[in-house]
């Protein structure tokens, strides 16, 4: 029998279809970028208001969990990328393999990692710390990893730290400050927090996919090559999800921490990747190099949306 289509996944598919037909352009890009910033800041404010101080401290002090997530992001991914390139050199052309290896060197996403961890009933406090730390370290580690993986050195810019602080940490801290007064209200209105999580993801999907479409995603690559990139991206994500699930169990992390490892350790940041690519690579090559990242970004959102909803339902049944 056909199962009912997941409503959030249906929303994601509708959002991608809308971005393909009616991508935001001109002033619309600025409007949706501002909207995404507001919704993401609101999500972090509500997360801060909902989480108890004890939960935040436990999340910050969980160094084993942070080390596991960062190892997935900055060690496991590059090794997997090099292994796939060695095993399947003819699967993609040179620019696409360059983009794939670059993808493997990037930091994790922040907002979607935390949102999916929240949806799946995972350790949100630890996810906030690990995902944010991953993005800050990525500014320095990604150019270093690119230099190692490609056999040359690169330099990065530290200009990305302030937006992370202003958009993520400041609202979260503000929510924590307001927690004694509005914490109970946030707990009573869980649907508001859920709407914030999902709404922020949909806005990010529309904005990111609009950018990909306006840059010629459907025209700059032959359909066969585009399909192969999608297959490699999907295969890479499947391997990473399997390894993160296995690592969490082997290291005997509790369920909430395993969820954080899965959703923080399997993501790659489009928001960080595009500006870093513009610094590390020639401007004429950047467009093609970021194509694997753009496709991976969409694949990870679709797959992890379904997985998070399923794990969240399992958690509700416990």
Backbone as a ProteinNet text record, in pm:
[ID]
protein_1_A
[PRIMARY]
XXXXXXXXXXXXXXXXXXXXXXXXXXXXXXXXXXXXXXXXXXXXXXXXXXXXXXXXXXXXXXXXXXXXXXXXXXXXXXXXXXXXXXXXXXXXXXXXXXXXXXXXXXXXXXXXXXXXXXXXXXXXXXXXXXXXXXXXXXXXXXXXXXXXXXXXXXXXXXXXXXXXXXXXXXXXXXXXXXXXXXXXXXXXXXXXXXXXXXXXXXXXXXXXXXXXXXXXXXXXXXXXXXXXXXXXXXXXXXXXXXXXXXXXXXXXXXXXXXXXXXXXXXXXXXXXXXXXXXXXXXXXXXXXXXXXXXXXXXXXXXXXXXXXXXXXXXXXXX
[TERTIARY]
84.3	0	87.8	38.8	113.8	105	218.7	221.3	191.4	134.6	104.7	234.6	233.6	352.6	382.1	505.5	545.8	518.5	445.2	402.2	520.7	622.1	737.4	818.7	835	906	829.6	697	616.4	637.7	649.8	677.8	813.9	913	1045.7	1041.9	974.6	964.4	892.9	786.8	714.7	803.2	884.3	973.9	1077	1134.8	1232.4	1167.6	1047.6	976.8	948.5	908.4	881.7	1008.6	1121.8	1248.3	1295.2	1263.4	1302.2	1222.4	1094.2	1006.9	1012	1011.9	1010.7	1121.1	1247.9	1356.2	1353.7	1394.9	1400.3	1514.6	1487.3	1584.4	1583.6	1689.2	1694.5	1673.3	1576.1	1546	1491.1	1431	1377.8	1484.9	1605.3	1716.2	1747.1	1752.1	1781.9	1670.9	1545	1432.3	1437.8	1462.3	1464.7	1588.6	1700.1	1817.8	1789.6	1723.3	1686.8	1586.8	1488.3	1389	1454.6	1550.7	1620.9	1696.8	1762.2	1837	1742.9	1627.3	1531.2	1477.4	1440.2	1382.1	1484.3	1608.3	1713	1741	1749.3	1771.1	1656	1532.7	1417.2	1422.2	1465.1	1476.5	1574.9	1689.2	1789.3	1744.4	1669	1615.1	1520.5	1430.4	1335.9	1406.9	1514.3	1591	1654.2	1710	1770.5	1669.3	1548.3	1444.2	1392.3	1392.4	1335.4	1433.3	1562.9	1661.9	1694.7	1701.4	1740.9	1890.6	1931.7	2075.1	2155.5	2097.3	2167.4	2193	2092.3	2107.9	2216	2221.6	2323.5	2463	2479.4	2610.4	2655.9	2561.7	2597	2636.4	2567.3	2602	2739.9	2774.1	2903.8	3017	2989.4	3095	3112.3	3027.4	3037	3146.1	3271.8	3384.1	3394.7	3357.7	3364.2	3269.6	3151.2	3053.9	3102.9	3155.6	3205.6	3320.8	3410.3	3524	3476.6	3373.8	3319.8	3261.5	3184.5	3121.7	3226.7	3322.7	3427.3	3514	3535.3	3612	3537.1	3405.7	3325.6	3339	3332.1	3331	3466.4	3573.9	3703.8	3804.7	3769.4	3859.6	3793.6	3677.3	3609.8	3571	3512.4	3468.3	3582.8	3694.9	3804.6	3860.4	3870.4	3920	3824.4	3693.7	3595.7	3602	3616.7	3625.7	3744.7	3860.3	3979.7	3965.2	3899.4	3878.7	3786.3	3679.3	3588.7	3657.7	3739.3	3812.5	3910.4	3975.8	4070.5	3998.9	3883	3810.1	3733.4	3683.8	3598.2	3646.6	3770	3822.6	3747.4	3690.4	3620.5	3473.6	3423.6	3281.3	3242.3	3330.4	3304.2	3420.8	3394.8	3504.7	3582.9	3694.7	3786.4	3721.8	3647.1	3587.5	3490.9	3417.2	3321.8	3392.3	3503.9	3579.5	3643.8	3689.2	3742.2	3635.5	3513.1	3403.2	3366.5	3373.9	3339.9	3441.7	3569.4	3673.3	3665.8	3634.8	3617.3	3501.7	3391.8	3275.5	3315.5	3399.7	3439.1	3523.7	3579.1	3664.3	3588.5	3460	3383.2	3332.4	3296.6	3235.3	3090.5	3032.4	2892.1	2801.6	2676.5	2576.3	2547.8	2483.4	2445.3	2295.2	2218.1	2073.7	2005.9	2035.3	1965.1	2010.1	2138.7	2186	2110.6	2096.2	2029.9	1879.4	1821.2	1677.4	1642.5	1720.7	1692	1716.3	1819	1842.4	1723.8	1668	1550.9	1429.6	1405.9	1291.7	1301.5	1424.7	1446.6	1454.1	1435.7	1440.1	1581.1	1681.2	1819.4	1871.4	2002.8	2068.1	2090.8	1993.8	1998.3	2110.3	2129.9	2233.9	2371.3	2400.7	2529	2538.1	2427.1	2427.1	2457.5	2401.2	2429.1	2577.8	2636.8	2778.8	2866.3	2838.1	2922.5	2910.9	2788.2	2769.5	2829.8	2812.1	2869.6	3021.2	3076	3221.4	3276	3204.4	3246.1	3258.4	3159.9	3164.5	3278.3	3303.3	3413.3	3547.5	3566.5	3691.7	3709	3596.4	3604.1	3667.2	3653.7	3715	3865.5	3922.5	4066.8	4104.2	4023	4058.1	4029.7	3923.9	3890.7	4003	4058	4170.9	4290	4315.4	4424.8	4397.5	4274.4	4239	4243.4	4196.9	4203.7	4348.9	4438.2	4579.7	4635.4	4593	4639.7	4581	4449.1	4381.1	4425.1	4440.3	4477.2	4627.5	4703.7	4848.9	4902.1	4825.9	4873.9	4814.4	4864.4	4819.7	4715.3	4625.5	4524	4512.7	4455.3	4434.5	4288.4	4239.4	4098.4	4083.3	3961.3	3930.4	3853.1	3881.6	3809.5	3684.9	3642.4	3528.2	3396.6	3392.7	3266.7	3232.4	3319.7	3293.3	3182.6	3187.1	3090.5	2946.3	2913.8	2774.5	2727.6	2815.8	2779.1	2747	2829.6	2807.5	2675.8	2652.6	2535.3	2405.8	2409	2286.7	2252.4	2353.8	2329.7	2353.7	2472.3	2506.5	2433.3	2425.4	2358.7	2211.5	2132.7	1992.7	1980.4	2068.9	2063.6	2090.7	2192.7	2223.6	2107.3	2046.3	1930.5	1816	1795	1691.8	1722.7	1850.4	1889	1866.6	1896.2	1873.8	1724.8	1641.3	1496.5	1431.8	1507.5	1452.8	1374	1419.6	1340.6	1200.7	1181.9	1052.8	964.7	1026.4	944.6	969	1053.8	1084	960.2	876.7	754.8	660.5	650.8	566.3	616.5	749.8	806.3	776.9	780.3	748.6	601.5	513.9	371.3	334.9	417.1	387.8	493.6	502	601.4	577.5	452.4	425	490.1	501.8	568.7	715.1	780	919.7	934.5	841.9	845.1	828.3	737.4	717.5	843.7	910.5	1034.8	1142.3	1156.8	1254.5	1228.5	1106.2	1073.6	1069	1015.8	1007.3	1143.8	1237.9	1372.1	1437.1	1414.7	1472	1411.6	1280.1	1215	1265.2	1284.1	1334.7	1477.5	1560.8	1698.2	1700.7	1614.1	1607.5	1570	1467.5	1423.6	1532.4	1595.9	1699.9	1819.7	1865.6	1982.3	1953.5	1836.7	1805.8	1779.6	1723.8	1706.3	1841.6	1939.4	2073.2	2131.2	2112.3	2163.7	2096.7	1966.1	1892.8	1934.4	1945.7	1983.4	2126.6	2211.3	2347	2354.3	2238.2	2235.6	2254	2201.1	2217.8	2170.3	2058.8	1999.4	2056.4	2147.5	2198	2349.1	2421.6	2567.3	2629.9	2553.6	2605.6	2521.4	2586	2507.9	2424.1	2305.2	2218.6	2286	2366.5	2432.5	2531.7	2612	2709.4	2640.5	2531.6	2454.8	2398	2349.4	2298	2406.3	2524.6	2635.5	2675.8	2677.1	2707.3	2604.9	2477.2	2373.4	2391.8	2434	2456.6	2572.1	2682.7	2798	2762.6	2690.9	2647.8	2560.7	2462.9	2372.8	2448.3	2542.4	2622.5	2709.5	2770.4	2853.7	2770.6	2652	2566	2522.8	2489.3	2447.1	2559.9	2682.4	2797.5	2818.7	2812.4	2836	2728	2602.1	2494.4	2513.2	2551.5	2575.6	2690.4	2799.6	2916.2	2888.8	2813.6	2783.6	2690.2	2595.8	2508.8	2589.9	2680.7	2762.5	2857.1	2918.7	3013.4	2944.3	2823.9	2751	2720.9	2686.2	2655.1	2781.4	2887.6	3012.1	3072.9	3059.3	3114	3018.6	2903.1	2806.2	2754	2729.4	2665	2515.6	2452.3	2306.4	2234	2106.1	2030.5	2032.6	2012.5	2009.2	2141.7	2253.3	2384.7	2409.3	2361.7	2377.5	2304.8	2189.2	2114.4	2193.3	2254.7	2335.7	2453.8	2517.3	2629.1	2581.6	2466.3	2413.7	2385.4	2316.2	2270.9	2373.5	2465.8	2573.5	2692.3	2717.4	2833.8	2815.2	2691.8	2665.9	2642.9	2638.1	2603.6	2726.9	2705.1	2806.4	2741.1	2809.6	2750.4	2764	2650.4	2649.2	2680.7	2627	2647.3	2794.6	2869.4	3013.1	3092.4	3043.7	3119.8	3138.5	3032.1	3041.8	3143.5	3137.3	3239.1	3380.7	3395.7	3529.4	3582.9	3496	3538.3	3583.7	3515.3	3551.3	3689	3734.9	3868.6	3974.7	3942	4041.7	4060.6	3958	3964.9	3948.4	3988.2	3974.2	3826.9	3790.7	3649.9	3583.2	3657	3595.3	3565.7	3624.8	3603.2	3503	3474.9	3393.9	3255.2	3192.8	3056.6	3040.6	3133.4	3124.5	3167.8	3268.7	3321.6	3217.1	3130.3	3030.2	2904.8	2895.8	2777.7	2757	2861.2	2839.5	2790.4	2838.7	2794.3	2647.8	2606.7	2467.4	2373.8	2414.1	2329.6	2330.1	2448.7	2456.8	2370.8	2371.5	2292.2	2145	2093.8	1953.3	1928.6	2020.3	2004.1	2003.6	2094.3	2102	1976.2	1917.9	1795.8	1679.5	1665.2	1555	1567.6	1685.9	1706.1	1694.7	1760.2	1761.2	1626.9	1548.7	1414.4	1330.4	1334.4	1259.1	1310.8	1443.1	1504.1	1472.5	1479.1	1452.2	1307.5	1215.5	1075.7	1050.5	1114	1096.3	1154.5	1275.1	1336.9	1259.8	1205.5	1125.1	999	936.6	816.6	849.4	965.7	1008	1031.3	1089.7	1113.4	983.9	882.7	753	686.5	720.7	659.3	727.5	845.4	918.1	845.9
-120.1	0	125.1	231	355.7	425.7	469.6	540.2	687.7	748.3	891.2	970.4	1065.1	1145.6	1233.8	1233.8	1317.5	1463.9	1532.4	1669.4	1764.7	1750.1	1839	1813.3	1684.8	1652.5	1707.3	1699.3	1755.9	1907	1971.6	2116	2146.1	2061.7	2080.6	2065.2	1961.6	1939.3	2055.5	2104.1	2218.2	2342.2	2360.2	2475.1	2470.1	2352.1	2337.3	2361.6	2307.9	2329.5	2477.8	2545.7	2688.8	2766.7	2728.7	2796.1	2771	2654.3	2623.1	2703.4	2726.3	2798.7	2949.2	2987	3128.5	3156.9	3151.4	3182.9	3330.5	3359.7	3500.2	3569.3	3689.4	3767	3911	3983.2	4125.5	4156.4	4245.2	4284.2	4167.4	4068.7	3952.2	3874	3870.2	3799.7	3863.1	3995.9	4066.4	4043	4044.8	4024.6	3886.9	3781.9	3646.2	3623.4	3686.8	3675.5	3736.2	3851.6	3915.5	3830.1	3774.9	3688.4	3566.2	3505.7	3388.4	3423.7	3539.5	3583.4	3600.6	3663.5	3687.2	3555.6	3463.7	3337.4	3250.7	3252.9	3175.5	3232.8	3366.5	3429.2	3397.8	3400	3368.2	3224	3132	2991.8	2975.5	3044.7	3031.6	3099.5	3207.7	3271.7	3176.8	3111.2	3017.9	2895.8	2849.9	2737.8	2776.3	2896.8	2942.9	2958.9	3005.8	3024.6	2891.7	2790.2	2660.8	2576.5	2587.3	2500.7	2550.3	2458.1	2493.2	2520.2	2597	2627.3	2498.9	2404	2278.4	2204.1	2203	2135.1	2201.9	2335.3	2407.6	2377	2377.1	2349.1	2207.3	2112.3	1974.6	1964.2	2040.4	2039.4	2097.1	2204.9	2268.8	2181.9	2105.1	2026.6	1888.2	1853.1	1719.9	1710.9	1715.4	1722.6	1598.1	1481.7	1359.1	1368.6	1424.3	1438.8	1539.3	1653.5	1753.6	1698.8	1624.3	1565.9	1466.7	1387.5	1290.7	1361.2	1468.2	1541.1	1609.3	1675.3	1743.9	1645.1	1526	1423.1	1376.8	1363.7	1327.5	1434.7	1561	1671.5	1692.6	1692.6	1734.5	1621.3	1498.1	1384.3	1278.9	1231.9	1125.3	1169.5	1287	1333.9	1345.3	1414.5	1421.5	1284.7	1193.5	1059.4	986.7	1000.1	938	998.5	1130.2	1195.5	1146.6	1137.3	1088.7	942.2	863.1	721.9	705.5	784.7	777.5	821.3	925.5	973.1	868.7	799.5	694.5	574.6	540.1	422.3	447.9	572.1	602.7	727.6	728.5	851.2	894.2	799.5	834.1	863.1	856.9	879	1023.3	1118.6	1260.4	1323.6	1437.5	1508.6	1587.6	1647.4	1711.1	1820.7	1915	2019.4	1963.5	1858.4	1802.9	1729.8	1660.3	1596.4	1701.1	1810.8	1919.5	1970.4	1988.5	2033.1	1931.9	1802.9	1698.8	1695	1704.7	1704.1	1831	1943.4	2068.2	2055.2	1994.9	1971.8	1897.8	1797.2	1713.9	1788.7	1902.6	1979.9	2088.4	2104.7	2215.3	2185.2	2290.6	2270.4	2226.5	2190.9	2151.2	2273.1	2248	2354	2385.3	2497.2	2532.3	2516.8	2601	2602.6	2469.7	2405	2280.6	2165.9	2162.9	2058.9	2065.1	2186.5	2203.6	2181.6	2230.6	2212.3	2064.6	1988.1	1845.5	1770.9	1811.3	1750.4	1775.1	1896.1	1928.9	1846.8	1836.5	1760.9	1614	1560.1	1418.8	1393.5	1496.7	1485.4	1449.3	1516.5	1491.6	1595	1594	1684.2	1818.8	1909	2036.7	2126.1	2128.2	2213.4	2175.5	2046.9	2001.7	2029.1	2014.1	2040.5	2187.1	2277.5	2420.6	2447.5	2392.3	2414.8	2354.7	2228.2	2159.4	2220.6	2250.5	2304.9	2444.8	2525.8	2660.4	2654.1	2567.4	2550.2	2500.3	2408.9	2357.6	2469.2	2561.4	2671.3	2767.1	2794.6	2885.4	2821.8	2693.8	2626.2	2607.3	2591.6	2569.1	2683.4	2804.7	2920.2	2902	2833.2	2810.4	2671.1	2570.7	2433.2	2399.5	2456.1	2422.3	2459.2	2581.7	2609.5	2515.5	2480.3	2387.5	2250.7	2200.8	2070.7	2071.7	2181	2192.7	2185.9	2252.2	2246.5	2105.7	2030.7	1893.2	1802.7	1812.5	1723.5	1749.1	1874.2	1907.9	1920.4	1900	1906.5	2046.8	2144.2	2282.7	2355.8	2475.7	2552.3	2655.2	2687.8	2790.3	2878.7	2995.7	3086.6	3120.9	3133.4	3166.6	3301	3343.4	3472.1	3450.9	3536.5	3526.3	3611.1	3665.5	3755.1	3688.8	3555.8	3487	3465.4	3503.1	3478.4	3569.4	3698.1	3793.3	3759.7	3723.3	3684.1	3566.4	3468.9	3355.1	3401.7	3491.1	3541.8	3619.1	3708.3	3794.8	3718.6	3623.3	3554.8	3435.4	3375.4	3251.1	3263.2	3303.3	3304.1	3413	3533.4	3643.3	3612.7	3566.6	3530.6	3417.5	3317.7	3207.1	3255.9	3340.3	3395.5	3481.9	3559.4	3641	3551.9	3439.6	3345.4	3286.5	3258.6	3206.4	3309.5	3436	3541.9	3553.4	3537.9	3550.5	3421.1	3313.8	3182.2	3179	3244.4	3239.7	3298.7	3391.2	3457.8	3393.2	3343	3290.7	3141.7	3077.8	2936.9	2849.1	2872.8	2792.9	2814.8	2939.1	2969.2	2895.3	2892	2822.5	2673	2616.2	2474	2446.8	2538.9	2517.8	2533.2	2607	2633.3	2566.8	2433.2	2359.6	2371.2	2389.4	2401.3	2526.2	2630.7	2752.2	2725.3	2650.2	2614.2	2524.6	2429.8	2341.6	2420.9	2517.6	2601.7	2681.4	2729	2804.6	2717.5	2591.9	2500.2	2476.9	2434.4	2397.2	2518	2628.2	2748.6	2800.7	2798.1	2846.6	2759.4	2627	2536.8	2562.9	2582.7	2606.8	2736	2839.5	2966	2949.5	2876.7	2853.2	2771.8	2670	2587.6	2673.4	2755.3	2838.7	2936.6	3000.4	3098.5	3031.8	2918.5	2849.6	2792.4	2730.9	2670.5	2777.5	2890.8	3001.4	3048	3056.4	3096.7	2996.6	2866.9	2764.7	2772.3	2794.8	2801.5	2923.7	3039.2	3160.8	3154.2	3070	3050.8	2945.6	2893.5	2801.8	2656.8	2616.9	2479.3	2379	2409.3	2313.1	2323.1	2419.3	2439.2	2425.6	2447.5	2449.5	2311.4	2213	2076.2	1985	1891.8	1791.7	1709.6	1669.5	1593.6	1468.7	1398.5	1278	1308.9	1413	1451.4	1499.4	1572.7	1619.3	1501.7	1400.7	1281.1	1205.9	1199.4	1131.4	1204	1336.5	1413.8	1382.9	1376.4	1342.6	1204.4	1107.8	971.5	968.4	1036.5	1038.3	1111	1222.6	1295.1	1207.2	1140.5	1054.7	937.8	879.7	769.7	815	933.3	987.5	1010.2	1069.5	1093.9	963.2	863.6	734.3	670.6	676.8	620.5	694.4	827	907.5	882.9	877.5	850.3	713.4	614.5	481.7	481.3	550.4	553.7	632	743.4	820.6	742.8	671.8	587.4	478.7	415.9	308.7	361.8	478	534.7	570	626.9	662.5	542.3	431.6	309.7	245.6	240.4	178	254.3	387.3	468.6	479.4	411.2	403.1	540.2	627.1	754.1	729.2	806.6	795.2	838.5	803.4	826.5	973.7	1066	1208.4	1254	1203.5	1239.3	1174.7	1051	984.7	1062.5	1116.4	1196.8	1321.6	1386.5	1505.8	1470.4	1355.8	1312.3	1290.1	1225.6	1195.6	1323.7	1418	1534.9	1647.4	1654.6	1753.8	1699.8	1569.2	1510.6	1479.5	1483.1	1447	1567.6	1688.8	1807.7	1878.1	1950.6	2039.7	2173.2	2282	2414.5	2482	2506.9	2584.5	2730.6	2782.1	2922.6	2955.1	2863.1	2883.5	2844.9	2743.1	2688.1	2782.5	2855.4	2943.6	3056.8	3131.3	3236	3181.4	3065.8	3007.2	2968	2911.4	2874	2995.6	3108.7	3229.4	3281.6	3245.2	3285.7	3186.8	3057.5	2954.3	2925.7	2951.9	2912.8	3032.2	3011.2	3115.2	3146.7	3276.1	3311.8	3236.6	3205.2	3135.8	2989.7	2935.5	2795.1	2776.5	2883.5	2869.9	2815.8	2865.7	2824.7	2674.4	2609	2463.9	2390.6	2443.1	2374.8	2363.6	2464.2	2459.4	2380.7	2335	2258.1	2131.8	2047.9	1930.8	1968.7	2080.4	2126.5	2168	2238.9	2280.5	2160.1	2058.3	1939.4	1862.3	1847.7	1778.1	1848.1	1980.2	2057.9	2021.1	2008.1	1971.5	1826.7	1736.7	1595.3	1576.5	1644.2	1626.4	1680.1	1787.1	1839.5	1743	1687.5	1595	1469.1	1407	1281.3	1301.5	1405.5	1425.9	1476.1	1543.7	1583.3	1459.7	1363.9	1240.2	1161.4	1151.4	1076.4	1141.1	1274.8	1344.5	1326.3	1336.2	1316.3	1174.8	1077	937.9	916.3	969	951.3	1028.4	1144.7	1219.6	1145.7	1080.8	1000.6	882.6	818.8	710.3	759.3	880	936.2	968.1	1013.9	1041.1	915.7	801.3	676.1	610.1	663.5	601.6	625.9
0	0	0	-67.5	-72.6	62.7	109.8	237.8	214.3	314.4	303.8	287.5	193.8	167.7	289.1	332.4	443.6	409.4	496.4	465.5	452.7	538.5	530.8	405.1	369.1	245.7	125.9	129.8	21.4	12	127.7	127.6	66.3	96.9	38.7	-113	-160.9	-305.3	-373	-310.3	-365.4	-368.5	-265	-258.9	-370.8	-395.3	-503.3	-638.9	-658.5	-784.6	-805.8	-699.6	-708.9	-741.8	-677.5	-705.3	-848	-903.8	-1041.1	-1141.9	-1111.5	-1203.5	-1178.9	-1050.9	-1013.3	-911.3	-953.7	-858.5	-821.4	-700.1	-659.4	-732.7	-780.1	-857.5	-808.3	-842.5	-813.4	-667.2	-640.8	-502.3	-421.4	-492.3	-421.9	-349.2	-406.3	-341.8	-207.2	-206.3	-81.1	20.7	-26.3	63.9	128.6	46.9	101.9	188.2	155.2	241.9	378.9	380.3	507.7	583.7	510.9	573.9	636.6	563.5	616.4	744.2	744.8	863.2	982.7	958.1	1066.2	1121	1030.7	1074.8	1146.5	1099.5	1165.5	1305.3	1313.2	1443.4	1538.5	1485.5	1568.6	1618.3	1529.7	1568.5	1683.5	1676.2	1780.6	1909.9	1897.2	2017	2089.5	2013.9	2074.2	2132	2062.9	2117.6	2250.2	2255.4	2379.7	2490.7	2454.8	2555.3	2607.2	2523.8	2562.5	2643.8	2615	2679	2819.2	2912.6	3048	3054.2	3153.1	3168.9	3188.9	3258.9	3283.3	3153	3064.3	2935.4	2851.7	2855.4	2778.6	2831.1	2963.5	3020.9	2988.4	2996.8	2962.3	2815.8	2728.5	2587.2	2561.6	2631.7	2612.3	2666.3	2771.1	2834.8	2773.3	2678.4	2617.9	2513.7	2555.3	2460.4	2374.1	2427.3	2346.5	2227.1	2250.8	2143.2	2039.4	2085.1	1991.4	1908.6	1973.9	1902	1796.9	1829.7	1733.7	1612.8	1634.4	1524.1	1437.8	1499.5	1423.4	1346.1	1401.4	1330.3	1205.6	1216.9	1099	990.9	1032.8	937.1	870.4	948.4	896.2	876.4	914.3	893.6	805.6	848	773.3	632.5	619	488.2	387.1	420.2	322.5	284.1	381.8	350.4	256	278.8	190.6	50.5	42.3	-88.1	-168.1	-104.1	-173.7	-212.6	-126.7	-158.6	-279.4	-285.9	-400.3	-528.7	-519.5	-637.8	-688.5	-595.4	-633.2	-694	-637.5	-684.5	-813.4	-831.6	-947.5	-1020.7	-1072.2	-1133.2	-1258.4	-1332.1	-1455.1	-1437.7	-1315.4	-1291.6	-1320.8	-1285.6	-1306.5	-1381.7	-1446.9	-1511.3	-1406.2	-1447.4	-1353.1	-1267.7	-1327.4	-1241.8	-1138	-1174.4	-1079.9	-965.7	-997.5	-890.3	-799.9	-858.7	-777.4	-681.6	-734.7	-650.4	-543.2	-578.5	-481.6	-367.3	-400.3	-297.7	-212.1	-277	-201.9	-104	-148.5	-62.4	64.8	49.3	163.5	266	227.1	318.5	393.5	363.8	420.5	561.5	636.3	768.2	755.5	866.7	871.8	858.5	820.7	827.9	974.5	997.5	1134	1151.9	1078.2	1105.9	1076.4	962.1	931.2	1021.1	1058.6	1150.1	1282.6	1334.4	1463	1450.5	1341.3	1322	1311.1	1233.6	1218.9	1350.1	1424	1555	1647.2	1640.4	1721.7	1679.1	1548.4	1497.5	1539.4	1539.9	1572.6	1722.8	1804.1	1950.7	1998.8	1938.9	1977.4	2075.5	2097.5	2191.2	2122	2133	2062.4	2115.2	2247.2	2305.2	2250.7	2245.9	2192.1	2043.1	1971.3	1827.7	1799.7	1878.4	1861.5	1879	1984.8	2012	1901.9	1864.4	1766.8	1628.1	1584.7	1450.7	1438.7	1540.6	1538.2	1542.7	1629.3	1636.3	1502.8	1437.8	1307.5	1205.4	1203.7	1108.1	1135.8	1263.8	1297.8	1262.7	1300.2	1268.6	1118.4	1047.3	903.6	827.9	879	814.6	804.5	903.1	903.6	853	889.7	854.5	708.6	650.9	512.4	415.1	419	329.3	352.5	479.1	509.9	450.1	466.4	411.1	258.6	197.1	51.1	5.4	79.4	45.8	54.3	156.6	172.9	64.6	45.3	-48.9	-192.4	-230.3	-368	-387.3	-280.8	-292.8	-305	-258.6	-260.5	-141.1	-115.9	0.1	-41.3	51.1	26.3	149.4	132.4	243.9	253.1	374.3	393.4	460.5	472.1	532.5	661.5	759.8	885.3	890.2	775.3	772.9	803.2	806.7	827.8	974.2	1066	1207	1259.1	1224	1278.6	1241.7	1115.6	1087.3	1171.5	1197.3	1281.2	1422.1	1474.7	1609.5	1617.3	1519.3	1523.5	1496.6	1401.6	1361.2	1449.3	1512.6	1584.3	1734	1772.2	1913.6	1991	1933	2004.1	2029.8	1927.1	1957.2	2058.3	2049.6	2145	2286.4	2302.4	2434.4	2485.4	2392.4	2431	2479.2	2410.6	2454	2589.6	2614.6	2744.9	2854.9	2823.3	2921.5	2954.1	2849.3	2868.5	2916.7	2927.1	2959.8	3092.1	3198.3	3322.8	3308.5	3213	3197.4	3090	2981.6	2871.2	2846	2928	2907.4	2915.3	3015.6	3030.9	2913.1	2867	2750.1	2626.8	2606.5	2491.2	2496.8	2615.5	2630.2	2599.5	2638.2	2613.9	2466.7	2391.9	2250.9	2162.3	2173.8	2096.3	1946	1906	1762.9	1704.1	1784.2	1737.7	1709.2	1798.3	1778.1	1656	1639.6	1523.1	1394.2	1394.3	1275.9	1245.1	1348.5	1329.5	1265.5	1314.3	1257.4	1109.2	1078.5	941.5	849.1	898.5	816	775.7	869	836.1	729.3	737	637.7	500.1	492.8	364.4	300.6	380.9	326.6	275.8	351.6	308.6	178.9	170.2	48.7	-71.7	-55.7	-168.6	-210.7	-114.2	-145.8	-212.8	-156.1	-211.4	-349.5	-366	-494.5	-600.2	-561.8	-655	-708.6	-618.9	-661	-759.7	-730.6	-820.8	-957.4	-959.4	-1085.9	-1166.9	-1100.8	-1173	-1224.2	-1163.3	-1211.8	-1322.3	-1363.7	-1477.2	-1440.6	-1325.7	-1280.4	-1384.6	-1451.2	-1544.1	-1685.9	-1710.7	-1846.6	-1859.8	-1752.4	-1762.7	-1761.8	-1719.1	-1715.2	-1803.9	-1877	-1951.8	-1853.8	-1893.9	-1802.3	-1745.9	-1829.6	-1781.9	-1670.7	-1688.4	-1586.6	-1459.7	-1477.9	-1363.6	-1285.4	-1359.6	-1293.7	-1218.9	-1277.6	-1209.2	-1082.4	-1085.7	-964.8	-856.3	-895.3	-799.2	-739.3	-823	-773.4	-674.3	-707.8	-617.5	-487.5	-497.9	-377.9	-288.6	-350.1	-272.9	-210.5	-286.4	-233.1	-117.3	-131.7	-24.1	101.5	86.3	202	267.9	186	241.5	322.8	271.6	343.2	475	468.9	589.2	694.1	651.8	747.5	813.3	733.1	789	887.8	853.9	942.1	1070	1060.2	1181.1	1274.6	1215.7	1299.6	1369.4	1294.3	1350.1	1457.4	1430.1	1526.9	1657.8	1648.2	1769.9	1856.7	1791.8	1868.1	1924.5	1843	1889.1	2006.3	2003.1	2112.6	2230.7	2221.3	2330.9	2375	2277.5	2309.9	2334.6	2421.1	2437.7	2310.6	2300.3	2177.3	2134	2226	2190.8	2131.5	2184.3	2131.4	1994.9	1975.8	1846.4	1736.7	1772.5	1675.9	1636.7	1734.8	1705.8	1614.5	1638.3	1554	1410.8	1395.3	1261.7	1183.6	1246.1	1171.3	1164.8	1258.8	1249.4	1169.5	1180.9	1115.4	968.8	918.3	778.1	688.8	742.7	665.4	609.9	500.6	445.6	413.3	445.5	442.3	305.9	241.4	117.4	145.9	257.2	292.3	314.6	374.5	393.7	269.6	197.3	85.7	-30.3	-67.2	-184.3	-162.4	-51	-32.4	-16.1	49.2	62.2	-75.1	-160	-295.5	-375.2	-355.6	-429.9	-390.7	-270.3	-224.8	-272.9	-271.9	-300.3	-448.4	-531.4	-671.5	-764.2	-889.9	-991.3	-1012.6	-1032.2	-1052.1	-1167.5	-1272.5	-1386.9	-1355.7	-1247.1	-1211.9	-1098.8	-1025.5	-904.9	-935.7	-1043.9	-1076.3	-1087.3	-1160.1	-1175.2	-1049.1	-979.8	-862.3	-752.2	-739.6	-632.2	-671.7	-797.7	-838.9	-754.9	-731.4	-644.9	-505.8	-451.8	-321.1	-325.2	-430.5	-441.4	-446.2	-522.3	-533	-401.4	-340.3	-210.7	-107.3	-111.9	-16.2	-25	-147.2	-163.3	-119.9	-159.3	-124.8	26.9	97	241.8	310.6	256.5	316.8	298.4	177.7	152.5	238.1	233.6	304.5	455.6	506.6	651	703.7	618.8	661.1	689.9	599.1	617.9	738	748.9	858.5	992.8	998.8	1125.1	1168.3	1074	1108.5	1160.3	1096.1	1139.2	1278.6	1302.9	1433.6	1540.8	1504.3	1599.3	1637.4	1538.7	1567.5	1657.7	1634.4	1719.7	1862.2	1873.7	2005.9	2079.3	2003.6	2066.7	2117.2	2053.3	2094.3	2210.9	2250.3	2362.8	2495.5
[MASK]
++++++++++++++++++++++++++++++++++++++++++++++++++++++++++++++++++++++++++++++++++++++++++++++++++++++++++++++++++++++++++++++++++++++++++++++++++++++++++++++++++++++++++++++++++++++++++++++++++++++++++++++++++++++++++++++++++++++++++++++++++++++++++++++++++++++++++++++++++++++++++++++++++++++++++++++++++++++++++++++

